[in-house]
Amino acid sequence: MKHLLLRGAALTMGAILLTSAYYRIDSPSIMTQAARHFLASLTPEQQAKTTFPFQSEERLNWHFIPRERKGLPLLDMTPPQRAMAHALLAAGLSQRGYIKAVTIMSLEDVLRILEKADPNYRNPEKYYFSIFGEPSDTGTWG
């Protein structure tokens, strides 16, 4: 249990340190550029899994409990792609919001142990990224 608490504390501190690298400036172009860079880092197959039309029904298909989703999970990304995904996440959130998001992700390890869950059910890398529409400073996308 002590190891688990130390790991949780280390992950939280890591999240706090990461936010300094991704500090958000309020500008739609920052998020647009982050999305474009993220998409450019993906293979064509990964892009196909990640992108959807803005009006897609998949945009409304979400829930906070673990389940299979469409999109590209962190698990299937290379380390540079994960960095781009985190940069996109940070661009869309306040610094506090980003810290909260990555902390919640890291708690999947704690929940897996407490629930005695299958590692495929509770996994901090099973957070999916999807982009709806074409990233643009003026258009509608998400």
C-alpha atoms as a printed R data frame, in Angstrom:
    type eleno elety resid chain resno       x      y       z
1   ATOM     1    CA   MET     A     1   0.000  0.000   0.000
2   ATOM     2    CA   LYS     A     2   2.896  2.338   0.803
3   ATOM     3    CA   HIS     A     3   4.288  1.710  -2.697
4   ATOM     4    CA   LEU     A     4   0.891  2.622  -4.158
5   ATOM     5    CA   LEU     A     5   0.757  5.908  -2.243
6   ATOM     6    CA   LEU     A     6   4.303  6.797  -3.264
7   ATOM     7    CA   ARG     A     7   3.491  6.048  -6.893
8   ATOM     8    CA   GLY     A     8   0.345  8.199  -6.694
9   ATOM     9    CA   ALA     A     9   2.311 11.065  -5.174
10  ATOM    10    CA   ALA     A    10   5.012 10.735  -7.838
11  ATOM    11    CA   LEU     A    11   2.414 10.745 -10.622
12  ATOM    12    CA   THR     A    12   0.732 13.812  -9.169
13  ATOM    13    CA   MET     A    13   4.047 15.656  -8.906
14  ATOM    14    CA   GLY     A    14   4.875 14.621 -12.454
15  ATOM    15    CA   ALA     A    15   1.545 16.026 -13.618
16  ATOM    16    CA   ILE     A    16   2.259 19.317 -11.886
17  ATOM    17    CA   LEU     A    17   5.689 19.538 -13.494
18  ATOM    18    CA   LEU     A    18   4.277 18.684 -16.915
19  ATOM    19    CA   THR     A    19   1.823 21.550 -16.727
20  ATOM    20    CA   SER     A    20   4.639 24.049 -16.631
21  ATOM    21    CA   ALA     A    21   5.632 22.784 -20.083
22  ATOM    22    CA   TYR     A    22   2.049 23.063 -21.341
23  ATOM    23    CA   TYR     A    23   0.936 26.291 -19.674
24  ATOM    24    CA   ARG     A    24  -2.152 27.522 -21.490
25  ATOM    25    CA   ILE     A    25  -2.513 30.915 -23.150
26  ATOM    26    CA   ASP     A    26  -6.112 31.917 -23.920
27  ATOM    27    CA   SER     A    27  -6.177 31.747 -27.686
28  ATOM    28    CA   PRO     A    28  -8.166 29.554 -30.060
29  ATOM    29    CA   SER     A    29  -5.152 29.383 -32.360
30  ATOM    30    CA   ILE     A    30  -3.069 27.661 -29.660
31  ATOM    31    CA   MET     A    31  -5.606 24.834 -29.420
32  ATOM    32    CA   THR     A    32  -5.996 24.690 -33.202
33  ATOM    33    CA   GLN     A    33  -2.238 24.398 -33.657
34  ATOM    34    CA   ALA     A    34  -2.007 21.761 -30.916
35  ATOM    35    CA   ALA     A    35  -4.730 19.719 -32.652
36  ATOM    36    CA   ARG     A    36  -3.047 20.055 -36.040
37  ATOM    37    CA   HIS     A    37   0.338 19.020 -34.626
38  ATOM    38    CA   PHE     A    38  -1.267 16.063 -32.860
39  ATOM    39    CA   LEU     A    39  -2.992 14.911 -36.053
40  ATOM    40    CA   ALA     A    40   0.208 15.397 -38.078
41  ATOM    41    CA   SER     A    41   2.063 13.103 -35.655
42  ATOM    42    CA   LEU     A    42  -0.344 10.217 -36.349
43  ATOM    43    CA   THR     A    43  -0.131  7.545 -39.023
44  ATOM    44    CA   PRO     A    44  -2.953  7.505 -41.611
45  ATOM    45    CA   GLU     A    45  -4.497  4.527 -39.777
46  ATOM    46    CA   GLN     A    46  -4.382  6.367 -36.456
47  ATOM    47    CA   GLN     A    47  -5.852  9.504 -38.049
48  ATOM    48    CA   ALA     A    48  -8.763  7.427 -39.362
49  ATOM    49    CA   LYS     A    49  -9.448  6.161 -35.808
50  ATOM    50    CA   THR     A    50  -9.150  9.664 -34.339
51  ATOM    51    CA   THR     A    51 -11.134 11.932 -36.665
52  ATOM    52    CA   PHE     A    52 -14.897 12.171 -37.114
53  ATOM    53    CA   PRO     A    53 -17.276 14.641 -38.763
54  ATOM    54    CA   PHE     A    54 -18.438 17.227 -36.230
55  ATOM    55    CA   GLN     A    55 -22.063 16.052 -36.545
56  ATOM    56    CA   SER     A    56 -21.118 12.413 -35.856
57  ATOM    57    CA   GLU     A    57 -23.272 10.657 -33.260
58  ATOM    58    CA   GLU     A    58 -20.012  9.498 -31.679
59  ATOM    59    CA   ARG     A    59 -19.517 13.052 -30.370
60  ATOM    60    CA   LEU     A    60 -22.392 12.467 -27.936
61  ATOM    61    CA   ASN     A    61 -21.332  8.923 -27.002
62  ATOM    62    CA   TRP     A    62 -19.348  9.380 -23.813
63  ATOM    63    CA   HIS     A    63 -19.478  8.358 -20.179
64  ATOM    64    CA   PHE     A    64 -17.070  8.605 -17.266
65  ATOM    65    CA   ILE     A    65 -16.901  4.865 -16.588
66  ATOM    66    CA   PRO     A    66 -14.318  2.706 -18.371
67  ATOM    67    CA   ARG     A    67 -15.631  1.126 -21.562
68  ATOM    68    CA   GLU     A    68 -14.574  0.636 -25.151
69  ATOM    69    CA   ARG     A    69 -14.767  3.812 -27.166
70  ATOM    70    CA   LYS     A    70 -13.987  5.033 -30.621
71  ATOM    71    CA   GLY     A    71 -10.940  7.201 -30.989
72  ATOM    72    CA   LEU     A    72  -7.258  6.616 -30.340
73  ATOM    73    CA   PRO     A    73  -6.227  5.589 -26.809
74  ATOM    74    CA   LEU     A    74  -2.980  6.790 -25.267
75  ATOM    75    CA   LEU     A    75  -2.088  3.088 -25.103
76  ATOM    76    CA   ASP     A    76  -1.763  2.967 -28.909
77  ATOM    77    CA   MET     A    77   0.380  6.112 -29.206
78  ATOM    78    CA   THR     A    78   4.139  6.476 -29.373
79  ATOM    79    CA   PRO     A    79   5.780  8.633 -26.676
80  ATOM    80    CA   PRO     A    80   6.001 11.660 -29.038
81  ATOM    81    CA   GLN     A    81   2.334 11.210 -29.981
82  ATOM    82    CA   ARG     A    82   1.389 11.049 -26.291
83  ATOM    83    CA   ALA     A    83   3.266 14.300 -25.719
84  ATOM    84    CA   MET     A    84   1.269 15.897 -28.557
85  ATOM    85    CA   ALA     A    85  -1.982 14.510 -27.099
86  ATOM    86    CA   HIS     A    86  -1.115 16.006 -23.707
87  ATOM    87    CA   ALA     A    87  -0.230 19.320 -25.340
88  ATOM    88    CA   LEU     A    88  -3.681 19.325 -26.976
89  ATOM    89    CA   LEU     A    89  -5.350 18.498 -23.666
90  ATOM    90    CA   ALA     A    90  -3.405 21.260 -21.916
91  ATOM    91    CA   ALA     A    91  -4.305 23.757 -24.654
92  ATOM    92    CA   GLY     A    92  -8.000 23.185 -23.981
93  ATOM    93    CA   LEU     A    93  -7.860 23.353 -20.189
94  ATOM    94    CA   SER     A    94  -6.673 25.736 -17.515
95  ATOM    95    CA   GLN     A    95  -3.488 24.750 -15.727
96  ATOM    96    CA   ARG     A    96  -5.589 23.555 -12.794
97  ATOM    97    CA   GLY     A    97  -7.896 21.631 -15.139
98  ATOM    98    CA   TYR     A    98  -4.979 19.888 -16.814
99  ATOM    99    CA   ILE     A    99  -3.508 18.862 -13.454
100 ATOM   100    CA   LYS     A   100  -6.905 17.500 -12.411
101 ATOM   101    CA   ALA     A   101  -7.298 15.558 -15.680
102 ATOM   102    CA   VAL     A   102  -3.905 13.837 -15.538
103 ATOM   103    CA   THR     A   103  -4.343 13.128 -11.827
104 ATOM   104    CA   ILE     A   104  -7.682 11.433 -12.538
105 ATOM   105    CA   MET     A   105  -5.997  9.391 -15.268
106 ATOM   106    CA   SER     A   106  -3.268  8.269 -12.867
107 ATOM   107    CA   LEU     A   107  -5.856  7.158 -10.302
108 ATOM   108    CA   GLU     A   108  -6.866  4.300 -12.618
109 ATOM   109    CA   ASP     A   109  -3.920  2.382 -11.108
110 ATOM   110    CA   VAL     A   110  -5.288  2.932  -7.591
111 ATOM   111    CA   LEU     A   111  -8.820  1.926  -8.612
112 ATOM   112    CA   ARG     A   112  -7.527 -1.194 -10.365
113 ATOM   113    CA   ILE     A   113  -5.883 -2.338  -7.122
114 ATOM   114    CA   LEU     A   114  -8.802 -1.386  -4.871
115 ATOM   115    CA   GLU     A   115 -11.363 -3.008  -7.172
116 ATOM   116    CA   LYS     A   116  -9.100 -5.972  -7.962
117 ATOM   117    CA   ALA     A   117  -9.997 -5.175 -11.563
118 ATOM   118    CA   ASP     A   118  -8.593 -6.556 -14.784
119 ATOM   119    CA   PRO     A   119  -5.643 -4.380 -15.962
120 ATOM   120    CA   ASN     A   120  -7.464 -3.929 -19.264
121 ATOM   121    CA   TYR     A   121 -10.463 -2.427 -17.438
122 ATOM   122    CA   ARG     A   122  -8.637  0.091 -15.243
123 ATOM   123    CA   ASN     A   123  -5.705  1.437 -17.229
124 ATOM   124    CA   PRO     A   124  -4.396  5.034 -17.154
125 ATOM   125    CA   GLU     A   125  -3.496  4.714 -20.843
126 ATOM   126    CA   LYS     A   126  -7.038  3.798 -21.934
127 ATOM   127    CA   TYR     A   127  -8.095  7.417 -22.341
128 ATOM   128    CA   TYR     A   128  -9.211  8.032 -25.904
129 ATOM   129    CA   PHE     A   129  -8.580 11.052 -28.106
130 ATOM   130    CA   SER     A   130 -11.035 11.990 -30.847
131 ATOM   131    CA   ILE     A   131 -11.300 15.115 -32.974
132 ATOM   132    CA   PHE     A   132 -14.652 16.102 -34.428
133 ATOM   133    CA   GLY     A   133 -14.584 18.402 -37.430
134 ATOM   134    CA   GLU     A   134 -11.577 20.164 -38.924
135 ATOM   135    CA   PRO     A   135  -9.398 22.077 -36.418
136 ATOM   136    CA   SER     A   136  -9.765 25.743 -37.308
137 ATOM   137    CA   ASP     A   137  -9.517 29.131 -35.591
138 ATOM   138    CA   THR     A   138 -12.956 30.086 -36.898
139 ATOM   139    CA   GLY     A   139 -14.865 26.869 -37.644
140 ATOM   140    CA   THR     A   140 -16.757 24.526 -35.339
141 ATOM   141    CA   TRP     A   141 -14.760 21.551 -34.122
142 ATOM   142    CA   GLY     A   142 -13.979 19.767 -30.901
